[in-house]
Short mmCIF file of C-alpha atoms in Angstrom, two decimals:
data_model
loop_
_atom_site.label_atom_id
_atom_site.label_comp_id
_atom_site.label_asym_id
_atom_site.label_seq_id
_atom_site.Cartn_x
_atom_site.Cartn_y
_atom_site.Cartn_z
CA MET A 1 200.10 51.77 153.68
CA LEU A 2 198.91 55.08 155.19
CA GLN A 3 201.43 56.86 157.35
CA HIS A 4 199.34 58.81 159.81
CA CYS A 5 199.84 62.54 159.61
CA ALA A 6 200.11 64.23 162.99
CA MET A 7 199.06 67.83 163.51
CA SER A 8 202.72 68.84 163.76
CA ASP A 9 203.40 67.27 160.36
CA SER A 10 202.21 70.46 158.66
CA ALA A 11 205.81 71.66 159.06
CA ILE A 12 206.81 68.91 156.60
CA PHE A 13 204.69 70.52 153.87
CA SER A 14 204.73 74.13 152.84
CA LEU A 15 203.49 75.95 149.79
CA PRO A 16 205.98 77.87 147.64
CA ASP A 17 206.06 81.61 148.34
CA ASP A 18 204.66 82.32 144.87
CA ALA A 19 201.68 79.94 145.14
CA ALA A 20 198.45 81.45 143.83
CA PRO A 21 196.44 83.26 146.53
CA LYS A 22 193.45 80.90 146.04
CA ILE A 23 195.73 77.87 146.49
CA ARG A 24 197.00 79.39 149.73
CA ALA A 25 193.44 80.20 150.84
CA LEU A 26 192.28 76.60 150.33
CA TYR A 27 195.31 75.23 152.18
CA ASP A 28 194.68 77.60 155.10
CA TYR A 29 191.01 76.59 155.13
CA TRP A 30 191.93 72.87 155.12
CA LEU A 31 194.25 73.44 158.08
CA SER A 32 191.49 75.33 159.92
CA ILE A 33 188.96 72.48 159.60
CA ARG A 34 191.26 69.72 160.85
CA PRO A 35 189.69 68.35 164.03
CA ALA A 36 191.76 68.44 167.22
CA ASP A 37 191.29 64.70 167.80
CA ALA A 38 192.27 63.40 164.32
CA PRO A 39 195.13 63.93 161.90
CA LEU A 40 192.87 64.70 158.92
CA PRO A 41 189.57 66.44 158.30
CA GLY A 42 186.78 64.55 156.58
CA ARG A 43 184.29 65.68 153.95
CA ARG A 44 181.84 66.47 156.76
CA HIS A 45 184.17 69.20 158.04
CA LEU A 46 184.22 71.04 154.72
CA ASP A 47 181.42 73.56 154.24
CA PRO A 48 181.23 74.96 150.68
CA LEU A 49 179.51 78.07 152.09
CA ASP A 50 182.80 78.92 153.82
CA ILE A 51 184.74 79.07 150.53
CA PRO A 52 182.40 80.10 147.68
CA GLU A 53 185.10 82.02 145.81
CA LEU A 54 187.27 78.88 145.66
CA LEU A 55 184.63 76.42 144.42
CA PRO A 56 185.05 76.99 140.64
CA ASN A 57 188.64 75.71 140.81
CA ILE A 58 188.01 72.76 143.13
CA TRP A 59 187.52 69.14 142.23
CA MET A 60 187.17 66.12 144.45
CA VAL A 61 187.97 62.52 143.72
CA ASP A 62 186.82 59.44 145.58
CA VAL A 63 189.57 57.01 146.52
CA VAL A 64 188.89 53.32 145.87
CA ARG A 65 191.42 50.70 146.93
CA ASP A 66 192.47 47.23 145.75
CA PRO A 67 193.43 48.30 143.17
CA LEU A 68 193.95 52.01 143.86
CA ARG A 69 191.63 54.00 141.58
CA PHE A 70 190.11 57.46 141.54
CA ARG A 71 186.64 58.62 140.49
CA PHE A 72 185.56 62.22 139.91
CA ARG A 73 183.14 63.10 142.72
CA LEU A 74 182.71 66.82 142.07
CA ILE A 75 184.17 69.16 139.45
CA GLY A 76 184.16 72.96 139.69
CA THR A 77 183.02 75.10 136.77
CA GLU A 78 186.53 76.29 135.86
CA ILE A 79 187.74 72.70 135.73
CA VAL A 80 184.80 71.70 133.51
CA LYS A 81 185.53 74.65 131.22
CA PHE A 82 189.17 73.71 130.76
CA ALA A 83 188.50 69.96 130.51
CA GLY A 84 185.85 70.64 127.89
CA ARG A 85 183.27 68.43 129.62
CA ASP A 86 181.84 67.48 133.00
CA LEU A 87 183.32 64.17 134.05
CA THR A 88 181.55 63.80 137.40
CA GLY A 89 181.18 60.09 138.17
CA SER A 90 183.87 59.01 135.67
CA TRP A 91 186.99 57.06 136.56
CA LEU A 92 190.18 59.02 135.91
CA HIS A 93 191.92 56.02 134.33
CA GLU A 94 189.06 55.65 131.83
CA VAL A 95 188.95 59.27 130.65
CA VAL A 96 192.59 60.39 130.85
CA GLU A 97 194.90 58.54 128.49
CA GLY A 98 197.99 57.25 130.30
CA TYR A 99 196.70 58.42 133.70
CA GLU A 100 198.04 55.44 135.67
CA GLY A 101 201.58 56.20 134.49
CA SER A 102 201.29 59.95 134.88
CA GLU A 103 202.78 62.41 137.34
CA ALA A 104 199.20 63.28 138.35
CA PHE A 105 198.54 59.67 139.39
CA ARG A 106 201.74 59.64 141.44
CA PHE A 107 200.67 62.82 143.28
CA HIS A 108 197.22 61.37 143.96
CA GLN A 109 198.75 58.12 145.16
CA ARG A 110 201.27 59.89 147.41
CA ALA A 111 198.54 62.00 149.07
CA VAL A 112 196.51 58.83 149.74
CA GLU A 113 199.45 56.84 151.07
CA THR A 114 200.96 59.55 153.28
CA GLY A 115 197.88 61.53 154.30
CA ARG A 116 199.85 64.69 153.51
CA PRO A 117 199.14 67.56 151.12
CA GLY A 118 200.92 67.87 147.81
CA TYR A 119 201.59 70.71 145.39
CA ARG A 120 202.80 70.84 141.80
CA ARG A 121 203.02 73.05 138.74
CA GLY A 122 203.03 71.69 135.25
CA GLY A 123 201.15 70.89 132.11
CA LEU A 124 197.52 69.96 131.71
CA LEU A 125 196.07 66.55 132.43
CA PHE A 126 193.35 66.95 129.79
CA ASP A 127 195.35 68.80 127.12
CA PRO A 128 199.07 68.00 127.55
CA SER A 129 199.89 69.33 124.08
CA ASN A 130 198.74 72.84 125.03
CA THR A 131 202.11 74.32 126.00
CA GLY A 132 200.68 77.85 126.33
CA LEU A 133 198.78 76.92 129.47
CA THR A 134 200.07 75.58 132.76
CA ALA A 135 198.33 74.52 135.92
CA GLU A 136 199.11 74.91 139.58
CA ARG A 137 197.59 72.25 141.82
CA LEU A 138 197.07 71.58 145.50
CA TYR A 139 196.19 68.07 146.72
CA LEU A 140 194.53 67.80 150.14
CA PRO A 141 193.58 64.48 151.73
CA LEU A 142 190.24 64.02 153.48
CA ALA A 143 189.38 61.06 155.71
CA GLN A 144 185.98 60.15 157.11
CA ASP A 145 187.64 58.34 160.02
CA GLY A 146 190.29 61.04 160.41
CA ARG A 147 193.07 58.70 159.25
CA THR A 148 192.33 56.68 156.11
CA VAL A 149 192.18 58.94 153.05
CA ASP A 150 188.93 58.38 151.16
CA ILE A 151 188.66 61.66 149.18
CA LEU A 152 191.17 64.02 147.64
CA LEU A 153 190.24 67.69 147.62
CA ILE A 154 192.14 69.28 144.74
CA MET A 155 192.41 72.84 143.51
CA THR A 156 193.68 73.67 140.05
CA MET A 157 194.56 77.19 138.96
CA TYR A 158 195.23 77.71 135.25
CA HIS A 159 197.83 80.18 133.99
CA GLY A 160 198.48 81.29 130.42
CA ARG A 161 196.67 81.02 127.10
CA PRO A 162 193.17 79.47 127.17
CA PRO A 163 192.83 75.92 125.83
CA ARG A 164 191.86 75.14 122.27
CA ARG A 165 188.12 74.60 121.89
CA ARG A 166 187.05 70.96 121.54
CA ARG A 167 184.75 70.12 118.67
#
């Protein structure tokens, strides 16, 4: 299922030239923490003290297999603000209507299966009807054993009009 990502595979993925500076900073940091003896860094390689200015826009999801599911492990303050609630510990498929058929699920799945980063721009997962706001996302695989993706490190940058307030 997982195609192992070699260090030279970074040439296969590149961010668009107009990617947000924080997205680029997190990608560069992820590349810098990849161990020399494994294709992927693990959670243990990531030190939040190295990237404090990026933390508000970061979220992490645990990867569970058979069947493939994702659970919120950590959610940055900007993500909580735009989602309208802190969903730490919740399963994505239980809190996001239609998640398993969504583009977001496909990006998560692809990062897990290939062990390669992903990037996309588009609407909001939590408020798809809000057309005045878009999101830019970076998906970075983490693997405790250096090969089998067990966490996705994700950054979301919001652009446009703030979301409607939930009641």
